[in-house]
Structures are given as structure tokens and as C-alpha cells.
CSV table of C-alpha atoms in Angstrom, one decimal:
chain,number,residue,atom,x,y,z
A,1,MET,CA,5.2,13.9,-5.3
A,2,TYR,CA,4.3,16.2,-2.1
A,3,LEU,CA,5.7,19.0,-4.0
A,4,TRP,CA,3.8,18.0,-7.1
A,5,CYS,CA,0.6,17.7,-5.2
A,6,PHE,CA,1.6,21.3,-3.2
A,7,LEU,CA,2.3,22.9,-6.6
A,8,HIS,CA,-1.5,21.5,-7.8
A,9,LEU,CA,-3.1,22.0,-4.2
A,10,GLN,CA,-6.9,23.4,-4.7
A,11,LEU,CA,-8.9,23.7,-1.3
A,12,GLN,CA,-12.1,22.1,-2.2
A,13,HIS,CA,-13.1,20.9,1.0
A,14,PRO,CA,-11.4,23.2,3.7
A,15,ALA,CA,-13.6,22.2,6.6
A,16,LEU,CA,-13.2,18.4,6.1
A,17,LEU,CA,-9.5,18.7,5.5
A,18,ILE,CA,-9.3,20.5,8.7
A,19,ILE,CA,-11.5,17.7,10.7
A,20,LEU,CA,-9.8,14.8,9.3
A,21,SER,CA,-6.3,16.4,9.9
A,22,ILE,CA,-7.0,16.6,13.4
A,23,PHE,CA,-8.5,13.3,13.4
A,24,ALA,CA,-5.5,11.5,11.8
A,25,ALA,CA,-3.0,13.5,13.9
A,26,ILE,CA,-4.6,12.2,17.3
A,27,THR,CA,-5.1,8.5,16.0
A,28,HIS,CA,-1.7,8.3,14.7
A,29,THR,CA,0.0,9.2,18.0
A,30,LEU,CA,-2.2,6.7,19.6
A,31,LYS,CA,-0.1,3.5,18.5
A,32,VAL,CA,-0.7,0.3,20.4
A,33,GLU,CA,2.2,-2.2,20.5
A,34,GLY,CA,1.5,-5.3,18.4
A,35,ALA,CA,2.0,-9.0,19.0
A,36,THR,CA,5.9,-8.7,18.2
A,37,ALA,CA,8.4,-6.4,19.7
A,38,ARG,CA,8.7,-4.5,16.3
A,39,SER,CA,5.0,-4.3,15.3
A,40,SER,CA,2.3,-1.6,16.3
A,41,TYR,CA,-1.4,-0.9,15.2
A,42,GLN,CA,-2.9,2.4,14.2
A,43,ILE,CA,-6.7,3.4,13.9
A,44,SER,CA,-5.2,6.3,11.8
A,45,TRP,CA,-6.1,4.0,8.9
A,46,ILE,CA,-9.7,5.2,9.4
A,47,ALA,CA,-9.0,8.7,8.8
A,48,TYR,CA,-6.6,7.8,5.9
A,49,GLY,CA,-9.8,5.7,4.1
A,50,ALA,CA,-12.2,8.6,4.9
A,51,SER,CA,-9.9,11.0,3.1
A,52,PHE,CA,-9.6,8.9,0.2
A,53,VAL,CA,-13.7,9.3,-0.3
A,54,LEU,CA,-13.8,12.7,0.6
A,55,LEU,CA,-11.0,14.5,-0.1
A,56,THR,CA,-8.7,15.2,-3.3
A,57,PRO,CA,-5.4,13.3,-3.6
A,58,SER,CA,-3.4,16.8,-2.8
A,59,GLU,CA,-5.8,17.6,0.2
A,60,THR,CA,-5.0,13.8,1.4
A,61,MET,CA,-1.5,14.4,1.2
A,62,ILE,CA,-1.7,17.3,3.4
A,63,VAL,CA,-3.6,14.5,5.9
A,64,LEU,CA,-0.7,12.5,5.9
A,65,ILE,CA,1.8,15.3,6.4
A,66,VAL,CA,-0.1,16.4,9.7
A,67,ALA,CA,-0.5,12.9,11.1
A,68,HIS,CA,3.2,12.1,10.5
A,69,ALA,CA,4.4,15.4,11.8
A,70,ALA,CA,2.3,14.6,14.9
A,71,GLU,CA,3.8,11.2,15.4
A,72,TRP,CA,7.2,12.4,15.1
A,73,PHE,CA,6.9,15.4,17.4
A,74,TRP,CA,5.1,12.9,20.0
A,75,HIS,CA,7.3,10.0,19.8
A,76,ARG,CA,10.4,11.6,18.4
A,77,SER,CA,11.2,9.0,16.3
A,78,PRO,CA,14.5,8.9,14.3
A,79,TRP,CA,14.1,11.9,11.2
A,80,TYR,CA,14.7,9.1,8.5
A,81,ILE,CA,12.0,6.3,9.8
A,82,ALA,CA,9.3,9.7,9.9
A,83,LEU,CA,10.3,10.5,6.4
A,84,PHE,CA,10.3,7.0,5.3
A,85,ASN,CA,6.7,6.2,6.6
A,86,LEU,CA,5.5,9.4,5.3
A,87,THR,CA,6.9,9.1,1.7
A,88,ALA,CA,5.8,5.2,1.6
A,89,PHE,CA,2.2,6.6,2.5
A,90,GLY,CA,2.2,9.2,-0.3
A,91,ILE,CA,3.4,6.8,-2.8
A,92,ILE,CA,0.8,4.2,-1.4
A,93,ALA,CA,-2.1,6.6,-1.4
A,94,THR,CA,-1.3,7.8,-5.2
A,95,VAL,CA,-0.9,4.3,-6.3
A,96,ALA,CA,-4.4,3.5,-4.7
A,97,SER,CA,-6.3,6.4,-6.1
A,98,LEU,CA,-5.1,5.7,-9.5
A,99,ILE,CA,-6.8,2.0,-8.9
A,100,TRP,CA,-9.7,3.3,-7.8
A,101,GLN,CA,-10.0,5.6,-10.6
A,102,LEU,CA,-9.1,3.1,-13.1
A,103,ILE,CA,-11.8,0.5,-12.3
A,104,SER,CA,-14.5,2.8,-11.3
A,105,GLY,CA,-14.2,5.4,-13.9
A,106,ASP,CA,-16.9,7.6,-14.3
A,107,SER,CA,-18.9,5.9,-11.9
A,108,THR,CA,-20.5,7.6,-8.9
A,109,PRO,CA,-19.4,6.3,-5.6
A,110,PHE,CA,-22.5,4.5,-4.9
A,111,THR,CA,-22.6,1.9,-8.1
A,112,PRO,CA,-21.4,-1.5,-7.5
A,113,ILE,CA,-18.1,-0.8,-9.8
A,114,SER,CA,-17.3,1.9,-7.5
A,115,ALA,CA,-17.6,-0.8,-4.5
A,116,LEU,CA,-15.4,-3.4,-6.1
A,117,ALA,CA,-12.8,-0.2,-6.7
A,118,PHE,CA,-12.9,0.5,-2.9
A,119,LEU,CA,-12.4,-3.0,-2.3
A,120,ILE,CA,-9.3,-3.2,-4.6
A,121,ALA,CA,-8.0,0.2,-3.7
A,122,ALA,CA,-8.2,-0.7,0.3
A,123,ALA,CA,-6.7,-4.3,-0.3
A,124,GLY,CA,-3.7,-2.7,-2.5
A,125,PHE,CA,-3.2,0.2,-0.1
A,126,THR,CA,-2.8,-2.6,2.7
A,127,VAL,CA,-0.5,-5.0,1.0
A,128,MET,CA,1.8,-2.4,-0.5
A,129,ASN,CA,2.3,-0.7,2.7
A,130,HIS,CA,3.1,-3.8,4.5
A,131,LEU,CA,5.3,-4.8,1.2
A,132,MET,CA,7.4,-1.6,1.5
A,133,VAL,CA,8.2,-1.8,5.4
A,134,GLY,CA,8.8,-5.4,4.9
A,135,LEU,CA,11.4,-4.6,1.9
A,136,VAL,CA,13.0,-2.1,4.4
A,137,ILE,CA,13.4,-4.6,7.1
A,138,TRP,CA,14.7,-6.9,4.7
A,139,LEU,CA,17.3,-4.6,3.6
A,140,ALA,CA,18.5,-3.2,7.1
A,141,ARG,CA,18.3,-6.5,9.3
A,142,GLY,CA,18.4,-9.5,6.9
A,143,GLU,CA,14.7,-10.8,7.3
A,144,ASN,CA,12.8,-12.0,5.1
A,145,LEU,CA,9.3,-10.7,4.6
A,146,MET,CA,7.6,-14.0,6.7
A,147,ARG,CA,10.1,-13.9,9.3
A,148,SER,CA,9.6,-10.4,10.0
A,149,GLY,CA,6.1,-10.7,10.4
A,150,VAL,CA,4.9,-8.1,8.2
A,151,PHE,CA,2.4,-10.3,6.6
A,152,ASN,CA,1.0,-11.8,9.5
A,153,LEU,CA,-2.6,-12.4,8.7
A,154,LEU,CA,-4.0,-10.8,11.9
A,155,THR,CA,-1.8,-7.3,11.1
A,156,LEU,CA,-2.7,-7.3,7.6
A,157,MET,CA,-6.5,-7.5,8.5
A,158,ILE,CA,-6.6,-5.1,10.9
A,159,ASP,CA,-5.0,-2.5,8.8
A,160,PHE,CA,-7.4,-3.4,6.0
A,161,ILE,CA,-10.4,-3.2,8.1
A,162,SER,CA,-9.3,-0.1,9.5
A,163,PHE,CA,-9.1,1.4,6.2
A,164,GLY,CA,-12.2,0.1,4.8
A,165,MET,CA,-14.2,1.4,8.2
A,166,GLY,CA,-12.6,4.9,6.7
A,167,ILE,CA,-13.8,4.5,3.4
A,168,ALA,CA,-17.4,3.3,4.8
A,169,SER,CA,-17.6,6.5,7.3
A,170,GLY,CA,-16.7,8.4,3.9
A,171,LEU,CA,-19.4,7.2,2.0
A,172,ILE,CA,-22.0,7.6,4.8
A,173,TRP,CA,-20.6,11.2,5.3
A,174,LEU,CA,-22.0,12.1,1.6
A,175,VAL,CA,-25.4,10.7,2.2
A,176,ASN,CA,-25.8,11.8,6.0
A,177,PRO,CA,-22.8,13.5,7.9
A,178,TYR,CA,-24.4,13.0,11.1
A,179,ALA,CA,-24.7,9.3,10.7
A,180,VAL,CA,-21.3,9.0,10.6
A,181,ILE,CA,-21.3,8.7,14.8
A,182,PHE,CA,-22.6,5.6,14.6
A,183,ILE,CA,-19.7,4.3,12.6
A,184,LEU,CA,-16.9,6.3,15.1
A,185,SER,CA,-18.8,5.6,18.3
A,186,PRO,CA,-16.8,2.0,18.7
A,187,LEU,CA,-13.6,3.8,18.0
A,188,TYR,CA,-12.9,3.3,21.9
A,189,LEU,CA,-13.8,-0.3,22.1
A,190,ILE,CA,-11.4,-1.0,19.0
A,191,TYR,CA,-8.6,0.7,20.3
A,192,THR,CA,-8.9,-1.3,23.5
A,193,THR,CA,-9.4,-4.3,21.6
A,194,LEU,CA,-6.2,-3.7,19.7
A,195,GLN,CA,-4.1,-3.9,23.0
A,196,VAL,CA,-4.9,-7.7,23.3
A,197,PRO,CA,-2.4,-9.2,21.0
A,198,SER,CA,0.2,-7.4,23.0
A,199,LEU,CA,-1.0,-8.3,26.5
A,200,GLN,CA,-1.1,-11.9,25.3
A,201,HIS,CA,2.7,-11.3,24.3
A,202,GLN,CA,3.5,-10.3,27.8
A,203,THR,CA,2.2,-13.2,29.3
A,204,ARG,CA,4.7,-15.0,27.3
A,205,LEU,CA,7.6,-12.8,28.9
A,206,GLU,CA,9.5,-12.7,32.1
A,207,PRO,CA,9.1,-9.2,33.5
A,208,LYS,CA,12.7,-8.5,34.9
A,209,THR,CA,14.8,-9.4,31.6
A,210,GLY,CA,12.0,-9.5,28.8
A,211,LEU,CA,12.9,-12.9,27.7
A,212,TYR,CA,10.4,-15.5,27.5
A,213,ASN,CA,9.1,-17.2,30.5
A,214,THR,CA,9.4,-21.1,31.4
A,215,ARG,CA,5.8,-21.7,30.5
A,216,PHE,CA,6.2,-20.4,26.9
A,217,PHE,CA,9.6,-22.0,26.4
A,218,SER,CA,8.6,-25.6,27.2
A,219,GLU,CA,5.5,-25.3,25.3
A,220,THR,CA,7.5,-23.9,22.1
A,221,LEU,CA,10.3,-26.9,22.7
A,222,GLU,CA,7.3,-29.2,22.6
A,223,ASN,CA,5.9,-28.1,19.4
A,224,GLU,CA,9.4,-27.7,18.0
A,225,LEU,CA,10.2,-31.5,18.9
A,226,GLU,CA,7.2,-32.7,17.5
A,227,ARG,CA,8.1,-31.0,14.4
A,228,ALA,CA,11.5,-32.3,14.3
A,229,ASP,CA,10.2,-35.5,14.9
A,230,LYS,CA,7.9,-35.1,12.0
A,231,PHE,CA,10.4,-34.1,9.4
A,232,ASP,CA,13.5,-35.8,10.9
A,233,ARG,CA,15.2,-32.6,11.7
A,234,PRO,CA,17.9,-31.3,14.3
A,235,LEU,CA,17.1,-29.4,17.4
A,236,THR,CA,19.5,-28.3,20.1
A,237,VAL,CA,18.8,-27.2,23.6
A,238,VAL,CA,21.2,-25.0,25.6
A,239,MET,CA,21.0,-24.4,29.4
A,240,ALA,CA,23.1,-21.9,31.0
A,241,ASP,CA,23.5,-20.6,34.5
A,242,VAL,CA,25.7,-17.6,35.7
A,243,ASP,CA,28.6,-18.3,37.9
A,244,LEU,CA,28.8,-17.3,41.4
A,245,LEU,CA,25.6,-14.6,41.1
A,246,ARG,CA,25.1,-14.9,44.9
A,247,ASN,CA,28.7,-13.4,45.4
A,248,ILE,CA,27.6,-10.2,43.3
A,249,ASN,CA,24.3,-9.9,45.4
A,250,ASN,CA,25.8,-10.6,48.7
A,251,ASN,CA,28.9,-7.7,48.0
A,252,TYR,CA,27.0,-5.4,45.9
A,253,GLY,CA,23.5,-5.8,46.5
A,254,HIS,CA,20.3,-7.4,44.7
A,255,LEU,CA,19.9,-4.4,42.5
A,256,ALA,CA,23.7,-5.0,41.2
A,257,GLY,CA,22.4,-8.5,40.4
A,258,ASP,CA,19.4,-7.3,38.6
A,259,THR,CA,21.9,-5.4,36.5
A,260,VAL,CA,24.0,-8.3,35.7
A,261,LEU,CA,20.9,-10.5,34.9
A,262,ILE,CA,19.6,-8.0,32.4
A,263,GLY,CA,22.9,-7.4,30.7
A,264,ILE,CA,23.3,-11.0,30.3
A,265,ALA,CA,20.1,-11.4,29.1
A,266,ASN,CA,20.2,-8.4,26.3
A,267,THR,CA,23.6,-10.4,25.5
A,268,LEU,CA,21.6,-13.7,24.6
A,269,ARG,CA,18.8,-11.8,22.9
A,270,GLU,CA,21.2,-10.1,20.6
A,271,PHE,CA,23.5,-13.2,19.6
A,272,VAL,CA,20.7,-15.6,18.5
A,273,ARG,CA,18.5,-15.5,15.5
A,274,ASP,CA,15.3,-13.8,15.5
A,275,TYR,CA,13.6,-17.7,15.5
A,276,ASP,CA,15.5,-18.7,18.2
A,277,ILE,CA,14.0,-18.8,22.0
A,278,VAL,CA,15.8,-17.5,24.7
A,279,ALA,CA,14.2,-17.7,28.3
A,280,ARG,CA,14.8,-17.4,31.5
A,281,PHE,CA,14.5,-20.2,33.7
A,282,GLY,CA,14.9,-19.3,37.1
A,283,GLY,CA,16.8,-17.2,39.3
A,284,GLU,CA,20.3,-17.2,37.5
A,285,GLU,CA,19.3,-20.1,34.8
A,286,TYR,CA,18.8,-19.3,31.3
A,287,ALA,CA,17.7,-21.8,28.5
A,288,ILE,CA,18.1,-21.3,24.6
A,289,LEU,CA,15.8,-23.0,21.7
A,290,LEU,CA,17.7,-23.7,18.5
A,291,PRO,CA,15.5,-25.2,15.8
A,292,GLU,CA,17.0,-26.5,12.9
A,293,THR,CA,20.6,-26.7,14.4
A,294,THR,CA,22.8,-29.6,14.9
A,295,LEU,CA,25.1,-30.1,18.0
A,296,GLU,CA,28.2,-29.9,15.6
A,297,GLN,CA,26.7,-26.5,14.6
A,298,ALA,CA,25.7,-25.0,18.0
A,299,LEU,CA,28.8,-25.8,19.9
A,300,PRO,CA,31.3,-23.3,18.2
A,301,LEU,CA,28.5,-20.7,18.7
A,302,ILE,CA,27.7,-21.6,22.0
A,303,GLU,CA,31.2,-21.1,23.3
A,304,GLN,CA,31.6,-17.9,21.3
A,305,LEU,CA,28.4,-16.6,22.9
A,306,ARG,CA,30.3,-17.6,26.5
A,307,GLN,CA,33.3,-15.5,25.6
A,308,ASN,CA,31.1,-12.8,25.0
A,309,VAL,CA,29.3,-12.9,28.3
A,310,ALA,CA,32.6,-13.4,29.8
A,311,ALA,CA,33.9,-10.0,28.1
A,312,ALA,CA,30.9,-7.9,28.7
A,313,GLN,CA,31.2,-5.5,31.8
A,314,TYR,CA,28.0,-3.7,33.6
A,315,GLU,CA,28.5,-0.5,35.6
A,316,VAL,CA,26.5,-0.6,39.1
A,317,SER,CA,26.2,2.2,41.6
A,318,THR,CA,27.6,0.3,44.1
A,319,SER,CA,30.6,-0.7,42.8
A,320,VAL,CA,33.7,1.6,41.8
A,321,THR,CA,35.0,-0.6,38.9
A,322,PRO,CA,32.6,-2.5,36.5
A,323,LEU,CA,31.2,-6.0,37.3
A,324,SER,CA,31.9,-8.9,35.1
A,325,VAL,CA,30.8,-12.3,35.4
A,326,THR,CA,30.8,-15.6,33.8
A,327,MET,CA,28.3,-18.6,32.7
A,328,SER,CA,28.5,-22.1,32.3
A,329,PHE,CA,26.5,-23.8,29.3
A,330,GLY,CA,25.3,-27.3,28.7
A,331,VAL,CA,24.4,-28.4,25.8
A,332,ALA,CA,21.9,-31.2,24.0
A,333,GLN,CA,20.4,-32.1,21.1
A,334,ARG,CA,17.6,-34.5,19.9
A,335,GLU,CA,19.1,-37.7,19.7
A,336,ALA,CA,16.2,-40.0,18.8
A,337,GLN,CA,12.7,-40.1,17.8
A,338,GLY,CA,10.1,-39.6,20.4
A,339,GLN,CA,12.8,-38.1,22.7
A,340,SER,CA,10.3,-36.2,25.1
A,341,THR,CA,11.0,-32.4,26.3
A,342,GLU,CA,11.9,-33.6,30.0
A,343,GLN,CA,14.5,-36.2,28.5
A,344,ILE,CA,16.5,-33.1,26.1
A,345,LEU,CA,16.2,-30.7,29.2
A,346,HIS,CA,17.7,-33.3,31.5
A,347,ASN,CA,20.6,-33.9,29.3
A,348,ALA,CA,21.4,-30.3,28.7
A,349,ASP,CA,20.9,-30.0,32.5
A,350,LEU,CA,23.6,-32.7,33.1
A,351,ALA,CA,26.0,-30.9,31.1
A,352,VAL,CA,25.6,-27.8,32.7
A,353,TYR,CA,26.1,-29.3,35.9
A,354,ARG,CA,29.5,-30.6,34.6
A,355,SER,CA,30.4,-27.0,33.6
A,356,LYS,CA,29.5,-25.8,37.1
A,357,SER,CA,31.1,-28.5,39.0
A,358,THR,CA,34.5,-28.2,37.2
A,359,THR,CA,36.1,-25.1,37.0
A,360,ARG,CA,32.8,-23.3,35.4
A,361,ASN,CA,33.0,-20.9,32.7
A,362,ARG,CA,32.8,-23.4,30.4
A,363,VAL,CA,30.9,-25.0,27.7
A,364,CYS,CA,30.0,-29.0,28.2
A,365,PHE,CA,27.5,-31.1,25.7
A,366,TYR,CA,25.9,-34.5,26.2
A,367,ASP,CA,26.4,-36.8,23.6
A,368,ASN,CA,25.1,-40.3,23.4
A,369,GLY,CA,25.3,-40.7,27.2
A,370,GLU,CA,28.6,-39.3,27.8
A,371,ILE,CA,29.5,-35.7,29.0
A,372,LYS,CA,32.3,-33.8,27.3
A,373,ASP,CA,33.9,-30.5,27.3
A,374,TYR,CA,33.8,-28.5,24.4
A,375,SER,CA,36.1,-25.8,25.7
A,376,GLN,CA,38.7,-28.4,26.5
A,377,GLY,CA,38.8,-29.4,23.1
A,378,GLU,CA,36.2,-32.7,23.1
A,379,VAL,CA,34.2,-33.0,20.2
A,380,PRO,CA,31.1,-34.9,19.3
A,381,THR,CA,31.2,-38.4,18.3
A,382,ILE,CA,30.4,-37.8,14.6
A,383,GLN,CA,33.7,-36.0,13.5
A,384,PRO,CA,33.4,-33.0,11.1
A,385,GLU,CA,35.9,-34.6,8.7
A,386,GLU,CA,33.9,-37.6,8.3
A,387,LEU,CA,31.3,-35.3,6.6
A,388,GLY,CA,33.3,-33.4,3.8
A,389,GLU,CA,34.7,-29.9,3.2
A,390,ASP,CA,31.2,-28.6,2.4
A,391,HIS,CA,29.7,-29.4,5.8
A,392,LEU,CA,29.2,-26.4,8.5
A,393,PRO,CA,31.4,-27.3,11.2
A,394,ASN,CA,34.4,-26.9,8.9
A,395,LYS,CA,33.4,-23.5,8.1
A,396,ILE,CA,32.5,-22.3,11.5
A,397,PRO,CA,35.5,-20.0,12.0
A,398,GLN,CA,35.2,-18.3,9.1
A,399,LEU,CA,31.1,-17.9,9.6
A,400,ILE,CA,31.2,-16.7,13.4
A,401,SER,CA,31.0,-13.0,12.8
A,402,VAL,CA,29.8,-10.2,15.4
A,403,THR,CA,26.7,-9.2,13.5
A,404,LYS,CA,23.5,-10.7,14.0
A,405,GLN,CA,22.6,-10.5,10.3
A,406,GLN,CA,25.8,-13.0,9.3
A,407,ARG,CA,25.1,-15.1,12.0
A,408,ALA,CA,21.6,-15.8,10.8
A,409,THR,CA,22.7,-16.2,7.3
A,410,ALA,CA,24.9,-18.8,8.6
A,411,PHE,CA,22.5,-20.7,10.1
A,412,ALA,CA,19.9,-20.4,7.5
A,413,THR,CA,22.2,-21.4,4.6
A,414,ALA,CA,23.9,-24.5,6.3
A,415,THR,CA,21.1,-26.5,8.5
A,416,THR,CA,21.0,-29.4,5.9
A,417,LEU,CA,23.6,-32.0,6.4
A,418,PRO,CA,25.4,-33.3,2.9
A,419,SER,CA,23.8,-35.9,0.6
A,420,GLN,CA,26.2,-38.8,1.8
A,421,LEU,CA,24.7,-38.7,5.1
A,422,ASN,CA,21.4,-40.0,3.9
A,423,SER,CA,23.1,-42.9,2.3
A,424,MET,CA,24.5,-43.9,5.9
A,425,PRO,CA,23.0,-47.0,7.5
A,426,GLN,CA,20.5,-45.6,10.4
A,427,VAL,CA,21.3,-47.4,13.5
A,428,ALA,CA,18.5,-46.8,16.6
A,429,PRO,CA,19.9,-45.6,19.7
A,430,PRO,CA,20.2,-48.2,22.9
A,431,LYS,CA,17.0,-48.1,24.7
A,432,THR,CA,19.3,-47.6,27.8
A,433,PRO,CA,22.0,-45.0,27.3
A,434,VAL,CA,25.7,-45.8,27.8
A,435,VAL,CA,26.7,-43.9,30.9
A,436,THR,CA,30.2,-43.3,31.6
A,437,ALA,CA,31.6,-43.7,35.1
A,438,ASP,CA,31.9,-39.6,35.3
A,439,ALA,CA,28.4,-39.0,33.9
A,440,ALA,CA,27.3,-41.6,36.7
A,441,ALA,CA,29.1,-39.8,39.2
A,442,ILE,CA,27.6,-36.3,38.1
A,443,VAL,CA,23.9,-37.8,38.5
A,444,GLN,CA,24.8,-39.2,42.0
A,445,GLU,CA,26.6,-35.8,43.0
A,446,LYS,CA,23.4,-33.8,41.9
A,447,GLN,CA,21.0,-36.0,43.9
A,448,LEU,CA,22.9,-35.3,47.2
A,449,GLY,CA,20.6,-32.4,48.0
A,450,LYS,CA,21.1,-29.1,49.1
A,451,GLN,CA,24.3,-29.5,50.3
A,452,SER,CA,26.1,-30.6,47.3
A,453,LYS,CA,24.2,-27.7,45.5
A,454,ALA,CA,25.8,-25.1,47.8
A,455,GLU,CA,29.0,-26.6,47.7
A,456,LYS,CA,28.7,-26.1,43.9
A,457,ASP,CA,27.8,-22.5,44.0
């Protein structure tokens, strides 16, 4: 495609080609972080829209090459990503040009039919670009088009409007080149405004680890719990606490402790699905929200996560040998309609306290008023054998894998209980939970105050 353009290249607008190439190169390097970690906004689409109107297809390809070469040189992104982006833009620009020619025919750029052709071409350019990026993400990471966020309405509208501004600038240039300044003068304001989604995203994060903060976790949990009640869907919450982090801080320094906290955060982030929420709750406490996940589904995976954390090693400057830590986990699921966020968090907190007050480095869970130890072989009240061979817990050993894509697939394809559960009689939970002697002792011990807390750590 690019080779064909070079073979048929005729420089009909050399001055405009130089101006737009420089403009595209500058704006393409000024990427703005988007609302998610994997999205970005670029005002170089204004240059592409203007090139679409003012230059020939061959000259437009040169603008694309210059812009992407400048981005690669400035940001040093992997060569295959830069090559894919360049190829994708070339294909999309060619298709958009064909769309415009097919609709406008021999009309001049200032007729209503040409305006419609520009509008459809801009929409096609935007949608095709996002579609190609989304398909690559789907193939590489296993995230479908909706989950990857490439078809987020805000992102689509930013690119579409930017390309449309470029088309408008090109049309104004054809009438009065000096009037283009009135279109381009708000560029700084536009560039600054594009940073707002990123700033909003930053307010949700805890700065040290990059995980979500407590406020965002609580808001999301409340929304997900409301949705789970409305559609009667499962939901599980995990509380996790680093064991004996104080010893690391005292023996190796607080920077070593920070290294451990960041390393654990990375392990948690990489293990869960993209739509799960991992947050840092406090100094050494983390929380995980698992929508569409039952207790039976979550426990084997959290046990695997516990083993991964225990196996990790962290290099610090104050220790000759790498450091390693363990974590205690507490798991609780949504058990009844109308259960509050405070109740489910309290249940998970009781479970993690049980983990900490025994031998640490284990997974305990709250099950209908009882605290059980999954790491010691205890299981939830509903046994997997009662649910048949097709139930997910019977397949967990085969589904647990080391790749994030396979774990996401396992979660996504097995969140619905088999049909026989629908025929089981629905028994309302007791208003007063049945608390065992062990659980009562845990609650009493937790209320002792700072002294019991110090003994636990």
C-alpha cells in the first residue's frame, strides 16, 4: 500500500505537505493518557483530517509515515507496535478516501453531498481505527471489544471530533488560509482538557502501589452489590493482610517494606481478571472484589494466589538475600438479598483475622456464620459433588493456569450454576447468623483493642 503510493507519488502540494507533516509529527508525540492505563488521546487526528481534504492520498501517506516515525523516535515504543499503527492508519485512510469518493462523486468539497461524504468518511475512519486496535487486543490478550474499552463513547467522540476539526480546517484553508488560525487557536485548551479523564482516573488510585484506593473500592462494591441483588448474581470479596511486614520495616528499612508492598500489588494485579477490582485498604491490607464469582469458584484461585505471593522474592539494597513474605486471606461472598457492604466486608475481615490469629499464610472464609480454613481442607457448606460434574469447582484443577488469559476465560465461561440449582427450594437465611464458639471467640478477641492487635502481629 505504502509502496504503491510512493511509486505513484506526485507532489502537488509540497508546501502544505511540509506544514502538515511537521504539525502531525509534533501533535502525534504529545500523547495524553486516557481514562484507562491502556488508552491515550492524540490531537494528531486534526492533522490527518486536514490532510484528508488538502492533500492527495499519496501525500497523506507521507504525513502518516512522518507522524509515526516521530512518535517511535520520541517514545521508543516496540517496533512491531509502531509498524502495526502505521499500517492500520494507512489502510484506514485508504478506505476512508474511497468512501468519500464513492459518495461525493464529482462534487466540489462545498456541496451538501460532499459534507455528508466527509461526515461518513470521518465516522468510518474512527470506527475502523478502533475496530482494528480492538481486534489486536482481543487476539493478544483475550479481551473482547467491550471489555478492552476501545469502543468507549468518550474515546470515540474525541477521535471523531478531532478528525472533524481537521476536515473543517482544510475546508476553511481552501477559502481563506489565514482564517485557519481561528480553528487552531483552541488547540492548547483542547490538549489540556484531554487530560481531565486521566486526572479523574488518578483520583481513584493509591499513589504508592498504583492500585485502586479505598474510596473507589467501596463505591464499586456498593454498585456491584446492588447489581448482584437486582439480578441475583454471585459476588465475592477478599481481604488480604501482609504477614509480619513490621519486621521487614524494622530490620531492613521502610524502603524495603515499600518494595514488598509494590511487588505484592503487582502480583495481585496480574493474577485477577481485568474487570476485578484490587485496592490497597491500608498500610499492609489489600482488598479484592470478584463480581460474578461464587465462594466455591474463588477459594481455589485465592489459594493459588497465596502460593504465588509466598513464592515471590524481592530484591532490596539493605539485604544480601532477596526477601520473601506471606499473606493471610479472608474470603466472604454475598449470602442474602439486601446484604450491606459493611456486612460483607466485616465477614471477610473476620475470616482474615482468623487467618492471622492462627499460623498466618492461609486462606480462611466466612460461611453462613462460621469461619473455616480452606488451607486446612475445609470447604463451603455446598459441596461440589452435589452440583454435578459440570460445576466449575470440579474443574478447578484443570482451569487454574499461569496465564492471565486462561484465568479470565475460566472466570467468564463458568459463572452460572447448573439448571438443577434453579429447582432447589429457596431457604431464607436466618435473621440472626449462627455463630460458632470459634467465631464468637474471634470477635471477642478482636475487640480487646491495641494489645490483642499487637499480639497478633
